[in-house]
PDB file of C-alpha atoms in Angstrom:
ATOM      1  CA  UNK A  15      74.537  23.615 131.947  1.00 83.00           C
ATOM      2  CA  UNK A  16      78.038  21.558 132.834  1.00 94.00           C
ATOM      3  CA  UNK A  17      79.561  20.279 129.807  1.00 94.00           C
ATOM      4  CA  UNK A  18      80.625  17.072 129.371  1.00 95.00           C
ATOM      5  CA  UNK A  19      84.291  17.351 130.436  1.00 95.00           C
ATOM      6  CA  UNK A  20      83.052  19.366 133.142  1.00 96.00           C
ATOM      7  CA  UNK A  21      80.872  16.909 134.431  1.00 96.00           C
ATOM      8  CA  UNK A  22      83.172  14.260 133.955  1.00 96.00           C
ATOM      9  CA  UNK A  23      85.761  15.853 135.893  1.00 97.00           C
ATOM     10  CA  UNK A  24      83.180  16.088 138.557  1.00 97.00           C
ATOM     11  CA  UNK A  25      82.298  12.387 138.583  1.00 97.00           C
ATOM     12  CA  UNK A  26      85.702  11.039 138.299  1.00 97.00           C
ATOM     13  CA  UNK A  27      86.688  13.141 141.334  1.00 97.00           C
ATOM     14  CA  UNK A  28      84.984  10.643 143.323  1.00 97.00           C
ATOM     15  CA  UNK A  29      87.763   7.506 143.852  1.00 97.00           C
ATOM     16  CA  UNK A  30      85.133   5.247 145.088  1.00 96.00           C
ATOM     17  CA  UNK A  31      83.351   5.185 141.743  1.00 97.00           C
ATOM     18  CA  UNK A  32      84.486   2.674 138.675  1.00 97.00           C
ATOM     19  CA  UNK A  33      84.518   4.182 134.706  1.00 97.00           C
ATOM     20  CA  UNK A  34      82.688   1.907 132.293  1.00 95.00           C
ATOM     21  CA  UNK A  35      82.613   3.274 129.047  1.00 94.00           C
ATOM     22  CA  UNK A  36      79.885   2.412 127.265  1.00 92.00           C
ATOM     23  CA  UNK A  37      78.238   2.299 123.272  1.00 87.00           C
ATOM     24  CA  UNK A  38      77.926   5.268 121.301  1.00 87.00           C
ATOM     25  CA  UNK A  39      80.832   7.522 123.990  1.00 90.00           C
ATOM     26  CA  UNK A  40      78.562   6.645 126.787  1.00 94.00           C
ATOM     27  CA  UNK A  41      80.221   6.257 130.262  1.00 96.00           C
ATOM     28  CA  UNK A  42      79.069   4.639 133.423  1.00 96.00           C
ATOM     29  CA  UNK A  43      80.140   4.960 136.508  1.00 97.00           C
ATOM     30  CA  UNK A  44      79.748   1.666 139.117  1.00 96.00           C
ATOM     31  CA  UNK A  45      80.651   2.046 142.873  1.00 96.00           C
ATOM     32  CA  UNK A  46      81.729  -1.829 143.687  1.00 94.00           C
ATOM     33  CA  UNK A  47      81.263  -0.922 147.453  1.00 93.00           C
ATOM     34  CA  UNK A  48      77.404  -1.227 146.932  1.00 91.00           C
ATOM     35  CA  UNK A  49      75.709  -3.235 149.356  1.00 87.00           C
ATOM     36  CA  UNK A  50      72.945  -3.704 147.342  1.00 84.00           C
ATOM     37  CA  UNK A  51      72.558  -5.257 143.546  1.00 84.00           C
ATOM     38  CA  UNK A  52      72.551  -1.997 142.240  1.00 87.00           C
ATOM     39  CA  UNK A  53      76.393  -0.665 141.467  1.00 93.00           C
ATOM     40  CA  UNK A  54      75.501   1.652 139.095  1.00 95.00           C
ATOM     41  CA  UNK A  55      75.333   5.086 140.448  1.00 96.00           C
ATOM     42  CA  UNK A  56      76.278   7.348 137.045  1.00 97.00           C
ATOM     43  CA  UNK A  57      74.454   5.615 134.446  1.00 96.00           C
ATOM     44  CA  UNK A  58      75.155   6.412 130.200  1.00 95.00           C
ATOM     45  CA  UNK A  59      76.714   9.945 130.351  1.00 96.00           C
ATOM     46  CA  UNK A  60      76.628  11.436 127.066  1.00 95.00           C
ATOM     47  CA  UNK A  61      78.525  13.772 125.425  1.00 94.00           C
ATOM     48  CA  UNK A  62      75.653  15.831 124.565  1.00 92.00           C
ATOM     49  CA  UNK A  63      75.155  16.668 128.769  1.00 89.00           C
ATOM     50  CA  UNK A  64      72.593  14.070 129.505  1.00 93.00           C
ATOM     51  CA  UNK A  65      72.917  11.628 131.933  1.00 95.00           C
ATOM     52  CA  UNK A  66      71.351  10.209 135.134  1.00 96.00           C
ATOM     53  CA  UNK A  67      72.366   9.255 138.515  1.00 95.00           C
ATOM     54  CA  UNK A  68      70.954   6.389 140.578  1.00 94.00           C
ATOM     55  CA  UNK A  69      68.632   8.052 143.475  1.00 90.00           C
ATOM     56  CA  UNK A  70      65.768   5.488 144.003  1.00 86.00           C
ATOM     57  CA  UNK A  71      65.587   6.116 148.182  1.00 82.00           C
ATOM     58  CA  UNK A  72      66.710  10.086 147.215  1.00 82.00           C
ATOM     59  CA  UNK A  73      64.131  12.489 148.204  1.00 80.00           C
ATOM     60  CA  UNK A  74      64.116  15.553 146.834  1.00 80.00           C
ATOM     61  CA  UNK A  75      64.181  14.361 143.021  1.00 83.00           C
ATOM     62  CA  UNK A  76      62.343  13.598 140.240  1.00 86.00           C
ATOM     63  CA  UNK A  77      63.224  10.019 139.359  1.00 86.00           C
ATOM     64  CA  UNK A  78      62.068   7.691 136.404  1.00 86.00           C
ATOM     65  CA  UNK A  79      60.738   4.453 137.423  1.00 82.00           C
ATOM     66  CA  UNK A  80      64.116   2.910 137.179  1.00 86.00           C
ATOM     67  CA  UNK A  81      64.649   5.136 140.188  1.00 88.00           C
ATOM     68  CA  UNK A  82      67.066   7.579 138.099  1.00 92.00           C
ATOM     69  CA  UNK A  83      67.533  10.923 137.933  1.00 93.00           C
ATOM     70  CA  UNK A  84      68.215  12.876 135.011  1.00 95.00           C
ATOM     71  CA  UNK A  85      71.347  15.258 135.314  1.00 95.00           C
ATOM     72  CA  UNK A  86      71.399  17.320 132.245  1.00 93.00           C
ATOM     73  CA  UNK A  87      70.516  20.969 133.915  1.00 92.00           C
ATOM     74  CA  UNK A  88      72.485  20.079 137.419  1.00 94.00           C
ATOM     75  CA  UNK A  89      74.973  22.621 138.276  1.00 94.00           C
ATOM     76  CA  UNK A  90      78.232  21.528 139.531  1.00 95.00           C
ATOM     77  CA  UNK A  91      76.877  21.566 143.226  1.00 94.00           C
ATOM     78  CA  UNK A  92      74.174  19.892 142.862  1.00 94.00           C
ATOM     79  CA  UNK A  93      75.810  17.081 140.295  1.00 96.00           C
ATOM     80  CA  UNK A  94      78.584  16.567 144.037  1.00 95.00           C
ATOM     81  CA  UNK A  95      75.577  16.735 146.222  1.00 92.00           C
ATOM     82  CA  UNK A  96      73.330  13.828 144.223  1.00 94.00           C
ATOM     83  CA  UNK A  97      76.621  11.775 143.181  1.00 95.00           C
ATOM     84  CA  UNK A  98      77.495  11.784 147.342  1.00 94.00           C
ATOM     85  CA  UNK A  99      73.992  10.963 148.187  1.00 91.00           C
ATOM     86  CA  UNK A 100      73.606   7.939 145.559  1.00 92.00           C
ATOM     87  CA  UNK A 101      77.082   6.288 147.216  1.00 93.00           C
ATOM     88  CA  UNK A 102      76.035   6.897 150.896  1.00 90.00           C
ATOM     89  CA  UNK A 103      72.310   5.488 150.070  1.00 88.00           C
ATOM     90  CA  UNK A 104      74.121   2.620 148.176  1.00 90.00           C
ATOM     91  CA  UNK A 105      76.405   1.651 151.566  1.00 89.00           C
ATOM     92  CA  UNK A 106      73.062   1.307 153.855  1.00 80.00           C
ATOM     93  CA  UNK A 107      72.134  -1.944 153.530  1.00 72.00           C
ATOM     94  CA  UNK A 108      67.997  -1.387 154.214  1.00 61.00           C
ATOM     95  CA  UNK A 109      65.718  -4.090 155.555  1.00 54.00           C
ATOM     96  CA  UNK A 110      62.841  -5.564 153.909  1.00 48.00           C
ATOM     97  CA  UNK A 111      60.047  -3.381 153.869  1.00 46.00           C
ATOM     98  CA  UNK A 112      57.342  -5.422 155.986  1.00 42.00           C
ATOM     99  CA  UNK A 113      54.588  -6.955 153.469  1.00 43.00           C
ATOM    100  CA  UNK A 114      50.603  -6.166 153.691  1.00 40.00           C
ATOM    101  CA  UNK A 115      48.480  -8.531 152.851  1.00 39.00           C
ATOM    102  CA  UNK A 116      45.632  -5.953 151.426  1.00 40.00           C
ATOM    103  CA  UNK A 117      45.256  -2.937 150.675  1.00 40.00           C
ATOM    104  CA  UNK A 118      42.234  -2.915 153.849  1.00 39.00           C
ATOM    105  CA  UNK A 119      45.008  -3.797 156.084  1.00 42.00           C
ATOM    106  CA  UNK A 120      47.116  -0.925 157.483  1.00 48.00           C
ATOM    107  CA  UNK A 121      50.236  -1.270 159.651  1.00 73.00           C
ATOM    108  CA  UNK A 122      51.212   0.868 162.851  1.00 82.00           C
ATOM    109  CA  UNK A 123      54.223   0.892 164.732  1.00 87.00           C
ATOM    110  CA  UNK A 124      55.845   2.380 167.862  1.00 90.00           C
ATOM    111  CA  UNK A 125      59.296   4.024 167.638  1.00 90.00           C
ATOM    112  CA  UNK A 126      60.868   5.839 170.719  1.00 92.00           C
ATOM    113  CA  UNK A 127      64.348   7.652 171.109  1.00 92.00           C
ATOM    114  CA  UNK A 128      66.780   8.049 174.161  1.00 91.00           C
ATOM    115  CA  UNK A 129      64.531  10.655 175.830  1.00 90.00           C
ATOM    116  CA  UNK A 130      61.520   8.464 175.692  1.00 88.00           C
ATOM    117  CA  UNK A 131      59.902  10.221 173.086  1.00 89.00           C
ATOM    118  CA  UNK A 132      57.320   8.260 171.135  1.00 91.00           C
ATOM    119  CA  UNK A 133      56.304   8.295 167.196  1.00 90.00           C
ATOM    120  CA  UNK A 134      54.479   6.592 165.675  1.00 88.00           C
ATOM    121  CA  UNK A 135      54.687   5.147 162.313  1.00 88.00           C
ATOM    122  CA  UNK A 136      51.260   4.439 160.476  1.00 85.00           C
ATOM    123  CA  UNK A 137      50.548   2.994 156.930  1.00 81.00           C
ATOM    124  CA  UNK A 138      47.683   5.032 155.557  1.00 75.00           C
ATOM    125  CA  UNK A 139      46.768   4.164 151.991  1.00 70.00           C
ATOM    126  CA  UNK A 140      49.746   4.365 149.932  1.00 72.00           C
ATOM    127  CA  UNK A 141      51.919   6.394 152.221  1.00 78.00           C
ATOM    128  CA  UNK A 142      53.432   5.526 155.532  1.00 84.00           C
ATOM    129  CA  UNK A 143      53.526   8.625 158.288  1.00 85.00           C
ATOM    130  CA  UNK A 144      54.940   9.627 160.852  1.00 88.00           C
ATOM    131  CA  UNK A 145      52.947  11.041 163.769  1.00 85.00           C
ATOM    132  CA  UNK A 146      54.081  12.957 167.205  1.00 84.00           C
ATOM    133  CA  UNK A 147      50.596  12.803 169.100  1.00 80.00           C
ATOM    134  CA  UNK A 148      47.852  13.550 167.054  1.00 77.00           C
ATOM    135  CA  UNK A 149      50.338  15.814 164.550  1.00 81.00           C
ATOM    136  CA  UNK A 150      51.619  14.685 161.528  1.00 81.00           C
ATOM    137  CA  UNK A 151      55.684  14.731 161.753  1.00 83.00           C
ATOM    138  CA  UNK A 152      56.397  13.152 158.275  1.00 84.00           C
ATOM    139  CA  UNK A 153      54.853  11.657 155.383  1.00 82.00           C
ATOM    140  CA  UNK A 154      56.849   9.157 153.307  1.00 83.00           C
ATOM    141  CA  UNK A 155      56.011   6.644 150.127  1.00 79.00           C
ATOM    142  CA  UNK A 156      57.606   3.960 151.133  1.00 81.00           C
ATOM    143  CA  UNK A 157      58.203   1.794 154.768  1.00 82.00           C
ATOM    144  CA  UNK A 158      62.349   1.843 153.551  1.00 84.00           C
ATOM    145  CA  UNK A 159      61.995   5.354 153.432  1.00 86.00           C
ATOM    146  CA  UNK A 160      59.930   6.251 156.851  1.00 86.00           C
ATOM    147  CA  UNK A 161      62.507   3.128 158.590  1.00 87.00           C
ATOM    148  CA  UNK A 162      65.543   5.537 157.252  1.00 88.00           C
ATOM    149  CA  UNK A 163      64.329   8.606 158.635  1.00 88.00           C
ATOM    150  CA  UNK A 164      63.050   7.265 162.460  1.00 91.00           C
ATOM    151  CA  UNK A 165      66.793   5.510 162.538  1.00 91.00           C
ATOM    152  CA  UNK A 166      68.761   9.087 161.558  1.00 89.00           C
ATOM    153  CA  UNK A 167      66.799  10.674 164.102  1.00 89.00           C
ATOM    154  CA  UNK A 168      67.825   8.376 166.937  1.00 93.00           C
ATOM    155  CA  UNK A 169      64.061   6.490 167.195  1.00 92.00           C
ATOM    156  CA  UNK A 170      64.202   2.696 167.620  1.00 92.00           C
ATOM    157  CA  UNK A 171      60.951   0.235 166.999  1.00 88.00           C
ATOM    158  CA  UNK A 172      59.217  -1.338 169.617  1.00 84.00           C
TER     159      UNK A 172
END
């Protein structure tokens, strides 16, 4: 486990991010270039080693419902990789997940890419997937999340 310092050193390596120090030798980091309400993307550092970064669209990580991630075992890799991804997810400004009237009521979509190739994008109870054909491509839990991953792979809606 990083120390403190360590992880501090880490954290402040990053010039787009903002110290806030905080009560009892907590600090916080902010990253004003947010486009969202959120700035907070290092939140109550302790001294002790605990501390979480802001990952609420991260996949990959267990989050708490606040959409943190707790940072107390990272190594000094991983602490980079999550800081990097919590600034680049804060500088895509996302669109409004479409809303569902009930839970009955299930959405479907059509996304295609430069070579004409068609997905398509399904809400199925809770999660929203992506199928090629009849075979499933990707499963997501959120219509944000499933949006994000058709746009990095060159698909636009139809």
């Amino acid at each position: 486990m990083l120390t403190f310092e360590e992880k501090l050193a880490i954290i402040e390596s990053f010039p787009e991010l903002t110290r806030n120090d905080v009560s009892l030798k907590r600090v916080n980091f902010h990253f004003e270039g947010s486009l969202h309400e959120k700035k907070t993307v290092v939140y109550h550092l302790h001294p002790n080693g605990n501390g979480f970064v802001y990952g609420a669209y991260l996949k990959g990580f267990r989050k708490d419902d606040k959409g943190f991630i707790n940072i107390r075992d990272f190594s000094a890799d991983e602490l980079r990789s999550v800081i990097e991804a919590s600034i680049q997810m804060l500088s895509y400004k996302r669109e409004v997940a479409p809303q569902v009237n009930s839970a009955a009521q299930e959405l479907e979509e059509t996304w295609i890419d430069n070579n004409d190739n068609t997905l398509l994008l399904q809400q199925e109870d809770s999660l929203w997937n992506v199928y090629h054909g009849m075979n499933l491509e990707a499963s997501f839990e959120s219509y944000v999340e499933a949006e994000q991953y058709l746009k990095e792979e060159g698909f636009t809606r139809q």
